[in-house]
Amino acid sequence: MAFVDKYGPWALITGASAGIGAEFAHQLAVRGLNVALVARRGERLEALAEDIELKHDVRTLAIVADLTAADFLDTITAALDTRHVGLLVNNAGSGFTGAFLDHDLDAELNMLALNCRAPLILAHHFGRRMRDHRRGGIIMLASIAGIVPTPLFAHYSATKAWNRFLGEGLHEELARDGVDVVSLCPGLTRSEFFEHANVDPSGWPAPLRATIMTPKHVVKAGLKGLGKHSQVVPGLSYRMLMRASRLAPGSLPPWIVDRVMRFALPRTH
Ligand SMILES: NC(=O)c1ccc[n+]([C@@H]2O[C@H](COP(=O)([O-])OP(=O)(O)OC[C@H]3O[C@@H](n4cnc5c(N)ncnc54)[C@H](OP(=O)(O)O)[C@@H]3O)[C@@H](O)[C@H]2O)c1
């Protein structure tokens, strides 16, 4: 089945105003899907929508919504009206590094709402409609931090493990309904995420900086894996790292990551 027949006519992309989400919007438009773009910064969404409509023969819809708001689904469904979403990209997410006990609990709860509550509600709502149509796709943005527990990023890492598990479980469960689900697990990817996470790679050694990927690479890998795999880890170096971590005794990978994080985040430790 052609991509647009399987996953069209509309893709809903959360966190489309920047980074990986904006790149998803571009690459899905290239594949012929209309794109509904969700984020808080409306002017960014409007500019992206205009750019996409200029370059591709698709329609766009900008939906300004805060995904941590209790009623965000109402905002999205009202804006979509009768448009059918055949592909959900649960991409919006945020995280901040540093000592867990020094963080403000409200900020952690806000991250939990954005990274877990919102994708859960969206997957449930749009998954039901995809099941009714016996076709569709859901992409869950996890992370390699959702594969290896990450000290000094512990709660974020846990939220990404949650997304990875939900995606991989649903991959098997929804296959019978004709719905493809994949957990996309990028490593370091250049975007606004670094700034929010309080990460500054400029002082890192060149081999570590060389592992930083582009959103283009990540999205291409994710779309290639949709309908084929339950989990995608973009980049050969990250795939090798993940394989090695699976072979190591359970406590070793977090121990190593703890040392790397303390080195990479000198301002927090
Ligand atoms: N970059 C990395 O190294 C990396 C690695 C692994 C996984 N990831 C995952 O990839 C996903 C995308 O990250 P990115 O790197 O593209 O980050 P980014 O450049 O910081 O983009 C985050 C997006 O989420 C949106 N967002 C944040 N809070 C929101 C809220 N309350 N309501 C609605 N939208 C909100 C932002 O838009 P507004 O501010 O306009 O709302 C923005 O569009 C995240 O789930 C992240 O965990 C990133």
PDB file of C-alpha atoms and ligand atoms in Angstrom:
ATOM      1  CA  MET A   1       0.000   0.000   0.000  1.00  0.00           C
ATOM      2  CA  ALA A   2       1.306   3.491  -0.842  1.00  0.00           C
ATOM      3  CA  PHE A   3       2.492   5.550   2.155  1.00  0.00           C
ATOM      4  CA  VAL A   4      -0.294   8.101   1.758  1.00  0.00           C
ATOM      5  CA  ASP A   5      -2.981   5.392   1.509  1.00  0.00           C
ATOM      6  CA  LYS A   6      -1.684   3.638   4.587  1.00  0.00           C
ATOM      7  CA  TYR A   7      -1.023   6.701   6.787  1.00  0.00           C
ATOM      8  CA  GLY A   8      -3.000   9.564   5.214  1.00  0.00           C
ATOM      9  CA  PRO A   9      -4.671  11.824   4.657  1.00  0.00           C
ATOM     10  CA  TRP A  10      -3.469  13.741   7.741  1.00  0.00           C
ATOM     11  CA  ALA A  11      -0.464  13.346  10.038  1.00  0.00           C
ATOM     12  CA  LEU A  12      -0.687  14.940  13.478  1.00  0.00           C
ATOM     13  CA  ILE A  13       2.758  15.971  14.714  1.00  0.00           C
ATOM     14  CA  THR A  14       3.236  17.242  18.246  1.00  0.00           C
ATOM     15  CA  GLY A  15       6.190  19.508  18.978  1.00  0.00           C
ATOM     16  CA  ALA A  16       6.312  20.592  15.331  1.00  0.00           C
ATOM     17  CA  SER A  17       7.605  24.121  15.996  1.00  0.00           C
ATOM     18  CA  ALA A  18      11.240  23.008  16.268  1.00  0.00           C
ATOM     19  CA  GLY A  19      13.821  20.251  15.887  1.00  0.00           C
ATOM     20  CA  ILE A  20      12.722  16.700  15.158  1.00  0.00           C
ATOM     21  CA  GLY A  21       9.005  17.579  14.938  1.00  0.00           C
ATOM     22  CA  ALA A  22       9.544  20.275  12.285  1.00  0.00           C
ATOM     23  CA  GLU A  23      11.636  17.790  10.314  1.00  0.00           C
ATOM     24  CA  PHE A  24       8.865  15.183  10.554  1.00  0.00           C
ATOM     25  CA  ALA A  25       6.488  17.749   9.079  1.00  0.00           C
ATOM     26  CA  HIS A  26       8.782  18.325   6.091  1.00  0.00           C
ATOM     27  CA  GLN A  27       9.495  14.668   5.402  1.00  0.00           C
ATOM     28  CA  LEU A  28       5.849  13.634   5.738  1.00  0.00           C
ATOM     29  CA  ALA A  29       4.770  16.412   3.374  1.00  0.00           C
ATOM     30  CA  VAL A  30       7.322  15.100   0.860  1.00  0.00           C
ATOM     31  CA  ARG A  31       5.533  11.748   1.146  1.00  0.00           C
ATOM     32  CA  GLY A  32       2.214  13.406   0.355  1.00  0.00           C
ATOM     33  CA  LEU A  33       0.591  13.642   3.795  1.00  0.00           C
ATOM     34  CA  ASN A  34      -1.291  16.747   4.941  1.00  0.00           C
ATOM     35  CA  VAL A  35       0.249  17.870   8.218  1.00  0.00           C
ATOM     36  CA  ALA A  36      -1.430  19.130  11.404  1.00  0.00           C
ATOM     37  CA  LEU A  37       1.221  20.869  13.473  1.00  0.00           C
ATOM     38  CA  VAL A  38       0.901  21.143  17.253  1.00  0.00           C
ATOM     39  CA  ALA A  39       2.963  23.267  19.670  1.00  0.00           C
ATOM     40  CA  ARG A  40       2.666  26.359  21.852  1.00  0.00           C
ATOM     41  CA  ARG A  41       4.493  28.846  19.575  1.00  0.00           C
ATOM     42  CA  GLY A  42       1.844  29.658  16.973  1.00  0.00           C
ATOM     43  CA  GLU A  43       3.974  32.007  14.864  1.00  0.00           C
ATOM     44  CA  ARG A  44       6.560  29.245  14.365  1.00  0.00           C
ATOM     45  CA  LEU A  45       3.836  26.818  13.293  1.00  0.00           C
ATOM     46  CA  GLU A  46       2.333  29.331  10.852  1.00  0.00           C
ATOM     47  CA  ALA A  47       5.758  29.973   9.272  1.00  0.00           C
ATOM     48  CA  LEU A  48       6.413  26.252   8.934  1.00  0.00           C
ATOM     49  CA  ALA A  49       2.947  25.635   7.494  1.00  0.00           C
ATOM     50  CA  GLU A  50       3.469  28.392   4.919  1.00  0.00           C
ATOM     51  CA  ASP A  51       6.883  27.009   3.941  1.00  0.00           C
ATOM     52  CA  ILE A  52       5.507  23.469   3.546  1.00  0.00           C
ATOM     53  CA  GLU A  53       2.554  24.606   1.408  1.00  0.00           C
ATOM     54  CA  LEU A  54       4.934  26.553  -0.835  1.00  0.00           C
ATOM     55  CA  LYS A  55       7.157  23.535  -1.359  1.00  0.00           C
ATOM     56  CA  HIS A  56       4.697  20.640  -1.423  1.00  0.00           C
ATOM     57  CA  ASP A  57       1.248  19.906  -2.771  1.00  0.00           C
ATOM     58  CA  VAL A  58      -0.315  19.229   0.647  1.00  0.00           C
ATOM     59  CA  ARG A  59      -2.516  21.040   3.131  1.00  0.00           C
ATOM     60  CA  THR A  60      -1.448  22.164   6.591  1.00  0.00           C
ATOM     61  CA  LEU A  61      -3.112  23.087   9.863  1.00  0.00           C
ATOM     62  CA  ALA A  62      -1.436  24.897  12.757  1.00  0.00           C
ATOM     63  CA  ILE A  63      -2.866  24.018  16.171  1.00  0.00           C
ATOM     64  CA  VAL A  64      -1.666  26.052  19.125  1.00  0.00           C
ATOM     65  CA  ALA A  65      -1.939  23.882  22.217  1.00  0.00           C
ATOM     66  CA  ASP A  66      -0.100  23.365  25.474  1.00  0.00           C
ATOM     67  CA  LEU A  67       0.080  19.590  25.857  1.00  0.00           C
ATOM     68  CA  THR A  68       0.372  19.879  29.626  1.00  0.00           C
ATOM     69  CA  ALA A  69      -3.065  21.502  29.838  1.00  0.00           C
ATOM     70  CA  ALA A  70      -5.802  19.277  31.258  1.00  0.00           C
ATOM     71  CA  ASP A  71      -8.068  19.749  28.219  1.00  0.00           C
ATOM     72  CA  PHE A  72      -5.497  19.828  25.403  1.00  0.00           C
ATOM     73  CA  LEU A  73      -7.256  17.010  23.500  1.00  0.00           C
ATOM     74  CA  ASP A  74     -10.411  19.147  23.155  1.00  0.00           C
ATOM     75  CA  THR A  75      -8.320  21.929  21.580  1.00  0.00           C
ATOM     76  CA  ILE A  76      -6.805  19.493  19.080  1.00  0.00           C
ATOM     77  CA  THR A  77     -10.010  17.675  18.136  1.00  0.00           C
ATOM     78  CA  ALA A  78     -11.905  20.971  17.733  1.00  0.00           C
ATOM     79  CA  ALA A  79      -9.199  22.291  15.378  1.00  0.00           C
ATOM     80  CA  LEU A  80      -9.053  19.044  13.375  1.00  0.00           C
ATOM     81  CA  ASP A  81     -12.828  19.017  12.908  1.00  0.00           C
ATOM     82  CA  THR A  82     -13.587  16.137  10.483  1.00  0.00           C
ATOM     83  CA  ARG A  83      -9.995  15.635   9.256  1.00  0.00           C
ATOM     84  CA  HIS A  84      -8.873  12.030   9.640  1.00  0.00           C
ATOM     85  CA  VAL A  85      -5.499  11.455  11.283  1.00  0.00           C
ATOM     86  CA  GLY A  86      -3.834   8.350   9.829  1.00  0.00           C
ATOM     87  CA  LEU A  87      -0.429   8.989  11.377  1.00  0.00           C
ATOM     88  CA  LEU A  88       0.269  10.267  14.885  1.00  0.00           C
ATOM     89  CA  VAL A  89       3.784  11.449  15.680  1.00  0.00           C
ATOM     90  CA  ASN A  90       4.011  11.669  19.464  1.00  0.00           C
ATOM     91  CA  ASN A  91       7.114  13.823  19.347  1.00  0.00           C
ATOM     92  CA  ALA A  92       6.773  16.760  21.777  1.00  0.00           C
ATOM     93  CA  GLY A  93       8.963  16.255  24.797  1.00  0.00           C
ATOM     94  CA  SER A  94      11.382  17.975  27.076  1.00  0.00           C
ATOM     95  CA  GLY A  95      13.862  17.197  29.799  1.00  0.00           C
ATOM     96  CA  PHE A  96      16.405  18.829  32.048  1.00  0.00           C
ATOM     97  CA  THR A  97      19.648  17.453  33.403  1.00  0.00           C
ATOM     98  CA  GLY A  98      20.986  17.845  36.916  1.00  0.00           C
ATOM     99  CA  ALA A  99      20.610  16.371  40.378  1.00  0.00           C
ATOM    100  CA  PHE A 100      17.107  14.906  40.759  1.00  0.00           C
ATOM    101  CA  LEU A 101      16.670  15.989  44.373  1.00  0.00           C
ATOM    102  CA  ASP A 102      17.601  19.580  43.558  1.00  0.00           C
ATOM    103  CA  HIS A 103      14.892  19.854  40.916  1.00  0.00           C
ATOM    104  CA  ASP A 104      11.565  21.473  41.579  1.00  0.00           C
ATOM    105  CA  LEU A 105       8.901  18.740  41.867  1.00  0.00           C
ATOM    106  CA  ASP A 106       6.352  20.791  39.901  1.00  0.00           C
ATOM    107  CA  ALA A 107       8.774  20.969  36.974  1.00  0.00           C
ATOM    108  CA  GLU A 108       9.174  17.171  37.094  1.00  0.00           C
ATOM    109  CA  LEU A 109       5.392  16.714  37.145  1.00  0.00           C
ATOM    110  CA  ASN A 110       5.066  19.074  34.202  1.00  0.00           C
ATOM    111  CA  MET A 111       7.600  16.990  32.268  1.00  0.00           C
ATOM    112  CA  LEU A 112       5.679  13.837  33.179  1.00  0.00           C
ATOM    113  CA  ALA A 113       2.496  15.400  31.768  1.00  0.00           C
ATOM    114  CA  LEU A 114       4.215  16.432  28.528  1.00  0.00           C
ATOM    115  CA  ASN A 115       6.339  13.324  27.979  1.00  0.00           C
ATOM    116  CA  CYS A 116       3.876  10.638  29.167  1.00  0.00           C
ATOM    117  CA  ARG A 117       0.317  11.845  29.818  1.00  0.00           C
ATOM    118  CA  ALA A 118      -0.020  13.660  26.481  1.00  0.00           C
ATOM    119  CA  PRO A 119       1.261  10.823  24.232  1.00  0.00           C
ATOM    120  CA  LEU A 120      -0.906   8.351  26.168  1.00  0.00           C
ATOM    121  CA  ILE A 121      -4.080  10.382  25.599  1.00  0.00           C
ATOM    122  CA  LEU A 122      -3.256  10.964  21.923  1.00  0.00           C
ATOM    123  CA  ALA A 123      -2.345   7.336  21.215  1.00  0.00           C
ATOM    124  CA  HIS A 124      -5.577   6.175  22.863  1.00  0.00           C
ATOM    125  CA  HIS A 125      -7.801   8.691  21.074  1.00  0.00           C
ATOM    126  CA  PHE A 126      -6.329   8.425  17.563  1.00  0.00           C
ATOM    127  CA  GLY A 127      -5.447   4.729  17.923  1.00  0.00           C
ATOM    128  CA  ARG A 128      -9.163   3.932  18.311  1.00  0.00           C
ATOM    129  CA  ARG A 129      -9.996   5.765  15.109  1.00  0.00           C
ATOM    130  CA  MET A 130      -7.149   4.037  13.271  1.00  0.00           C
ATOM    131  CA  ARG A 131      -8.423   0.684  14.508  1.00  0.00           C
ATOM    132  CA  ASP A 132     -11.882   1.543  13.101  1.00  0.00           C
ATOM    133  CA  HIS A 133     -10.279   2.243   9.708  1.00  0.00           C
ATOM    134  CA  ARG A 134      -7.995  -0.824  10.045  1.00  0.00           C
ATOM    135  CA  ARG A 135      -4.971   1.218   9.051  1.00  0.00           C
ATOM    136  CA  GLY A 136      -2.660   3.885  10.437  1.00  0.00           C
ATOM    137  CA  GLY A 137       0.562   4.487  12.296  1.00  0.00           C
ATOM    138  CA  ILE A 138       1.882   5.845  15.589  1.00  0.00           C
ATOM    139  CA  ILE A 139       5.453   6.988  16.195  1.00  0.00           C
ATOM    140  CA  MET A 140       6.523   7.256  19.836  1.00  0.00           C
ATOM    141  CA  LEU A 141       9.567   9.436  20.489  1.00  0.00           C
ATOM    142  CA  ALA A 142      11.657   7.558  23.018  1.00  0.00           C
ATOM    143  CA  SER A 143      15.447   7.920  23.305  1.00  0.00           C
ATOM    144  CA  ILE A 144      18.577   5.917  23.942  1.00  0.00           C
ATOM    145  CA  ALA A 145      18.146   7.397  27.433  1.00  0.00           C
ATOM    146  CA  GLY A 146      15.018   5.226  27.496  1.00  0.00           C
ATOM    147  CA  ILE A 147      17.147   2.148  26.923  1.00  0.00           C
ATOM    148  CA  VAL A 148      20.009   2.832  29.348  1.00  0.00           C
ATOM    149  CA  PRO A 149      19.041   4.386  32.709  1.00  0.00           C
ATOM    150  CA  THR A 150      20.689   7.803  32.787  1.00  0.00           C
ATOM    151  CA  PRO A 151      21.861   9.318  36.083  1.00  0.00           C
ATOM    152  CA  LEU A 152      21.595  13.136  36.240  1.00  0.00           C
ATOM    153  CA  PHE A 153      18.796  12.771  33.659  1.00  0.00           C
ATOM    154  CA  ALA A 154      17.003  10.038  35.599  1.00  0.00           C
ATOM    155  CA  HIS A 155      13.381  11.138  35.425  1.00  0.00           C
ATOM    156  CA  TYR A 156      13.612  12.176  31.765  1.00  0.00           C
ATOM    157  CA  SER A 157      15.235   8.811  31.044  1.00  0.00           C
ATOM    158  CA  ALA A 158      12.341   7.062  32.834  1.00  0.00           C
ATOM    159  CA  THR A 159       9.750   8.964  30.774  1.00  0.00           C
ATOM    160  CA  LYS A 160      11.503   7.855  27.599  1.00  0.00           C
ATOM    161  CA  ALA A 161      11.599   4.219  28.771  1.00  0.00           C
ATOM    162  CA  TRP A 162       7.841   4.573  29.333  1.00  0.00           C
ATOM    163  CA  ASN A 163       7.343   5.756  25.733  1.00  0.00           C
ATOM    164  CA  ARG A 164       9.570   2.990  24.424  1.00  0.00           C
ATOM    165  CA  PHE A 165       7.628   0.313  26.300  1.00  0.00           C
ATOM    166  CA  LEU A 166       4.232   1.682  25.301  1.00  0.00           C
ATOM    167  CA  GLY A 167       5.306   1.816  21.661  1.00  0.00           C
ATOM    168  CA  GLU A 168       6.871  -1.626  21.582  1.00  0.00           C
ATOM    169  CA  GLY A 169       3.913  -3.214  23.372  1.00  0.00           C
ATOM    170  CA  LEU A 170       1.430  -1.537  21.036  1.00  0.00           C
ATOM    171  CA  HIS A 171       3.525  -2.530  18.026  1.00  0.00           C
ATOM    172  CA  GLU A 172       2.575  -6.145  18.656  1.00  0.00           C
ATOM    173  CA  GLU A 173      -0.920  -5.498  19.982  1.00  0.00           C
ATOM    174  CA  LEU A 174      -2.157  -3.188  17.205  1.00  0.00           C
ATOM    175  CA  ALA A 175      -0.558  -5.110  14.333  1.00  0.00           C
ATOM    176  CA  ARG A 176      -3.745  -7.219  14.215  1.00  0.00           C
ATOM    177  CA  ASP A 177      -5.759  -4.025  13.685  1.00  0.00           C
ATOM    178  CA  GLY A 178      -3.578  -2.895  10.786  1.00  0.00           C
ATOM    179  CA  VAL A 179      -1.953  -0.124  12.846  1.00  0.00           C
ATOM    180  CA  ASP A 180       1.858   0.196  12.755  1.00  0.00           C
ATOM    181  CA  VAL A 181       3.598   1.441  15.890  1.00  0.00           C
ATOM    182  CA  VAL A 182       7.290   2.165  16.288  1.00  0.00           C
ATOM    183  CA  SER A 183       9.414   3.501  19.143  1.00  0.00           C
ATOM    184  CA  LEU A 184      12.043   5.854  17.801  1.00  0.00           C
ATOM    185  CA  CYS A 185      15.106   6.035  20.080  1.00  0.00           C
ATOM    186  CA  PRO A 186      17.501   8.777  18.976  1.00  0.00           C
ATOM    187  CA  GLY A 187      20.798   9.522  20.638  1.00  0.00           C
ATOM    188  CA  LEU A 188      22.088  13.094  20.853  1.00  0.00           C
ATOM    189  CA  THR A 189      20.359  15.135  18.148  1.00  0.00           C
ATOM    190  CA  ARG A 190      21.021  18.790  17.405  1.00  0.00           C
ATOM    191  CA  SER A 191      17.898  20.843  18.272  1.00  0.00           C
ATOM    192  CA  GLU A 192      16.613  23.290  20.887  1.00  0.00           C
ATOM    193  CA  PHE A 193      16.470  20.324  23.242  1.00  0.00           C
ATOM    194  CA  PHE A 194      20.095  20.861  24.390  1.00  0.00           C
ATOM    195  CA  GLU A 195      19.304  24.376  25.557  1.00  0.00           C
ATOM    196  CA  HIS A 196      16.255  23.276  27.577  1.00  0.00           C
ATOM    197  CA  ALA A 197      18.162  20.304  28.980  1.00  0.00           C
ATOM    198  CA  ASN A 198      21.073  22.536  30.062  1.00  0.00           C
ATOM    199  CA  VAL A 199      23.529  20.651  27.852  1.00  0.00           C
ATOM    200  CA  ASP A 200      26.401  22.442  26.113  1.00  0.00           C
ATOM    201  CA  PRO A 201      28.366  20.132  23.820  1.00  0.00           C
ATOM    202  CA  SER A 202      30.834  22.843  22.705  1.00  0.00           C
ATOM    203  CA  GLY A 203      33.470  21.751  25.240  1.00  0.00           C
ATOM    204  CA  TRP A 204      33.099  18.022  24.662  1.00  0.00           C
ATOM    205  CA  PRO A 205      35.867  15.980  23.026  1.00  0.00           C
ATOM    206  CA  ALA A 206      35.520  15.661  19.240  1.00  0.00           C
ATOM    207  CA  PRO A 207      34.600  11.910  19.231  1.00  0.00           C
ATOM    208  CA  LEU A 208      31.654  12.595  21.561  1.00  0.00           C
ATOM    209  CA  ARG A 209      30.539  15.630  19.542  1.00  0.00           C
ATOM    210  CA  ALA A 210      30.773  13.524  16.379  1.00  0.00           C
ATOM    211  CA  THR A 211      27.955  11.281  17.637  1.00  0.00           C
ATOM    212  CA  ILE A 212      25.470  14.198  17.524  1.00  0.00           C
ATOM    213  CA  MET A 213      22.954  13.530  14.757  1.00  0.00           C
ATOM    214  CA  THR A 214      20.738  15.835  12.702  1.00  0.00           C
ATOM    215  CA  PRO A 215      16.915  15.745  12.919  1.00  0.00           C
ATOM    216  CA  LYS A 216      16.955  14.816   9.211  1.00  0.00           C
ATOM    217  CA  HIS A 217      18.869  11.602   9.920  1.00  0.00           C
ATOM    218  CA  VAL A 218      16.653  10.700  12.882  1.00  0.00           C
ATOM    219  CA  VAL A 219      13.373  11.246  11.036  1.00  0.00           C
ATOM    220  CA  LYS A 220      14.528   9.383   7.948  1.00  0.00           C
ATOM    221  CA  ALA A 221      15.439   6.371  10.097  1.00  0.00           C
ATOM    222  CA  GLY A 222      12.128   6.536  11.962  1.00  0.00           C
ATOM    223  CA  LEU A 223      10.012   6.625   8.815  1.00  0.00           C
ATOM    224  CA  LYS A 224      12.064   3.824   7.278  1.00  0.00           C
ATOM    225  CA  GLY A 225      11.402   1.650  10.328  1.00  0.00           C
ATOM    226  CA  LEU A 226       7.650   2.393  10.522  1.00  0.00           C
ATOM    227  CA  GLY A 227       5.706  -0.724   9.552  1.00  0.00           C
ATOM    228  CA  LYS A 228       8.823  -2.892   9.843  1.00  0.00           C
ATOM    229  CA  HIS A 229      10.279  -2.666  13.335  1.00  0.00           C
ATOM    230  CA  SER A 230       9.061  -2.136  16.896  1.00  0.00           C
ATOM    231  CA  GLN A 231      12.143  -0.073  17.786  1.00  0.00           C
ATOM    232  CA  VAL A 232      14.502   2.092  15.747  1.00  0.00           C
ATOM    233  CA  VAL A 233      17.849   3.388  17.025  1.00  0.00           C
ATOM    234  CA  PRO A 234      19.220   5.798  14.399  1.00  0.00           C
ATOM    235  CA  GLY A 235      22.996   5.857  13.795  1.00  0.00           C
ATOM    236  CA  LEU A 236      25.464   2.982  13.687  1.00  0.00           C
ATOM    237  CA  SER A 237      27.496   4.193  16.689  1.00  0.00           C
ATOM    238  CA  TYR A 238      24.366   4.317  18.869  1.00  0.00           C
ATOM    239  CA  ARG A 239      23.206   0.899  17.683  1.00  0.00           C
ATOM    240  CA  MET A 240      26.594  -0.573  18.599  1.00  0.00           C
ATOM    241  CA  LEU A 241      26.473   1.154  21.974  1.00  0.00           C
ATOM    242  CA  MET A 242      22.996  -0.218  22.678  1.00  0.00           C
ATOM    243  CA  ARG A 243      24.068  -3.748  21.741  1.00  0.00           C
ATOM    244  CA  ALA A 244      27.100  -3.528  24.014  1.00  0.00           C
ATOM    245  CA  SER A 245      24.934  -2.225  26.873  1.00  0.00           C
ATOM    246  CA  ARG A 246      22.591  -5.224  26.534  1.00  0.00           C
ATOM    247  CA  LEU A 247      25.505  -7.628  26.923  1.00  0.00           C
ATOM    248  CA  ALA A 248      26.934  -5.841  29.990  1.00  0.00           C
ATOM    249  CA  PRO A 249      25.880  -6.705  33.569  1.00  0.00           C
ATOM    250  CA  GLY A 250      22.817  -4.625  34.589  1.00  0.00           C
ATOM    251  CA  SER A 251      24.579  -2.166  36.894  1.00  0.00           C
ATOM    252  CA  LEU A 252      27.489  -1.414  34.547  1.00  0.00           C
ATOM    253  CA  PRO A 253      25.809   0.762  31.845  1.00  0.00           C
ATOM    254  CA  PRO A 254      24.258   3.236  34.357  1.00  0.00           C
ATOM    255  CA  TRP A 255      27.619   3.355  36.206  1.00  0.00           C
ATOM    256  CA  ILE A 256      29.419   4.271  32.976  1.00  0.00           C
ATOM    257  CA  VAL A 257      26.699   6.756  31.946  1.00  0.00           C
ATOM    258  CA  ASP A 258      26.954   8.384  35.397  1.00  0.00           C
ATOM    259  CA  ARG A 259      30.684   9.035  34.788  1.00  0.00           C
ATOM    260  CA  VAL A 260      30.017  10.350  31.272  1.00  0.00           C
ATOM    261  CA  MET A 261      27.234  12.650  32.536  1.00  0.00           C
ATOM    262  CA  ARG A 262      29.425  14.039  35.344  1.00  0.00           C
ATOM    263  CA  PHE A 263      32.098  14.759  32.761  1.00  0.00           C
ATOM    264  CA  ALA A 264      29.657  16.238  30.229  1.00  0.00           C
ATOM    265  CA  LEU A 265      27.787  18.409  32.744  1.00  0.00           C
ATOM    266  CA  PRO A 266      30.574  20.131  34.698  1.00  0.00           C
ATOM    267  CA  ARG A 267      28.315  23.001  35.706  1.00  0.00           C
ATOM    268  CA  THR A 268      25.909  20.768  37.585  1.00  0.00           C
ATOM    269  CA  HIS A 269      28.606  18.544  39.158  1.00  0.00           C
TER     270      HIS A 269
HETATM  271  N1  LIG B   1      17.435  16.238  20.769  1.00  0.00           N
HETATM  272  C1  LIG B   1      17.838  15.113  21.310  1.00  0.00           C
HETATM  273  O1  LIG B   1      19.050  14.913  21.599  1.00  0.00           O
HETATM  274  C2  LIG B   1      16.841  14.004  21.564  1.00  0.00           C
HETATM  275  C3  LIG B   1      17.339  12.710  21.796  1.00  0.00           C
HETATM  276  C4  LIG B   1      16.437  11.690  22.035  1.00  0.00           C
HETATM  277  C5  LIG B   1      15.071  11.933  22.050  1.00  0.00           C
HETATM  278  N2  LIG B   1      14.626  13.193  21.831  1.00  0.00           N
HETATM  279  C6  LIG B   1      13.167  13.398  21.872  1.00  0.00           C
HETATM  280  O2  LIG B   1      12.749  13.948  20.644  1.00  0.00           O
HETATM  281  C7  LIG B   1      11.568  14.724  20.830  1.00  0.00           C
HETATM  282  C8  LIG B   1      11.722  16.061  20.121  1.00  0.00           C
HETATM  283  O3  LIG B   1      12.803  16.753  20.705  1.00  0.00           O
HETATM  284  P1  LIG B   1      13.651  17.849  19.934  1.00  0.00           P
HETATM  285  O4  LIG B   1      15.068  17.443  20.048  1.00  0.00           O
HETATM  286  O5  LIG B   1      13.098  18.135  18.613  1.00  0.00           O
HETATM  287  O6  LIG B   1      13.402  19.072  20.944  1.00  0.00           O
HETATM  288  P2  LIG B   1      13.079  20.627  20.713  1.00  0.00           P
HETATM  289  O7  LIG B   1      13.851  21.158  19.549  1.00  0.00           O
HETATM  290  O8  LIG B   1      13.281  21.257  22.046  1.00  0.00           O
HETATM  291  O9  LIG B   1      11.519  20.618  20.336  1.00  0.00           O
HETATM  292  C9  LIG B   1      10.549  20.295  21.300  1.00  0.00           C
HETATM  293  C10 LIG B   1       9.170  20.557  20.730  1.00  0.00           C
HETATM  294  O10 LIG B   1       8.196  20.241  21.734  1.00  0.00           O
HETATM  295  C11 LIG B   1       7.299  21.339  21.848  1.00  0.00           C
HETATM  296  N3  LIG B   1       6.788  21.473  23.206  1.00  0.00           N
HETATM  297  C12 LIG B   1       7.495  21.616  24.345  1.00  0.00           C
HETATM  298  N4  LIG B   1       6.667  21.761  25.395  1.00  0.00           N
HETATM  299  C13 LIG B   1       5.398  21.722  24.895  1.00  0.00           C
HETATM  300  C14 LIG B   1       4.108  21.837  25.474  1.00  0.00           C
HETATM  301  N5  LIG B   1       3.943  22.020  26.799  1.00  0.00           N
HETATM  302  N6  LIG B   1       3.035  21.745  24.670  1.00  0.00           N
HETATM  303  C15 LIG B   1       3.183  21.574  23.329  1.00  0.00           C
HETATM  304  N7  LIG B   1       4.366  21.450  22.734  1.00  0.00           N
HETATM  305  C16 LIG B   1       5.467  21.531  23.506  1.00  0.00           C
HETATM  306  C17 LIG B   1       8.131  22.555  21.454  1.00  0.00           C
HETATM  307  O11 LIG B   1       7.300  23.587  20.953  1.00  0.00           O
HETATM  308  P3  LIG B   1       6.807  24.901  21.748  1.00  0.00           P
HETATM  309  O12 LIG B   1       7.931  25.333  22.630  1.00  0.00           O
HETATM  310  O13 LIG B   1       6.505  25.865  20.630  1.00  0.00           O
HETATM  311  O14 LIG B   1       5.591  24.485  22.480  1.00  0.00           O
HETATM  312  C18 LIG B   1       8.971  21.989  20.319  1.00  0.00           C
HETATM  313  O15 LIG B   1       8.247  22.044  19.124  1.00  0.00           O
HETATM  314  C19 LIG B   1      11.369  14.823  22.350  1.00  0.00           C
HETATM  315  O16 LIG B   1      10.384  13.900  22.749  1.00  0.00           O
HETATM  316  C20 LIG B   1      12.719  14.405  22.922  1.00  0.00           C
HETATM  317  O17 LIG B   1      12.573  13.796  24.187  1.00  0.00           O
HETATM  318  C21 LIG B   1      15.472  14.235  21.581  1.00  0.00           C
END
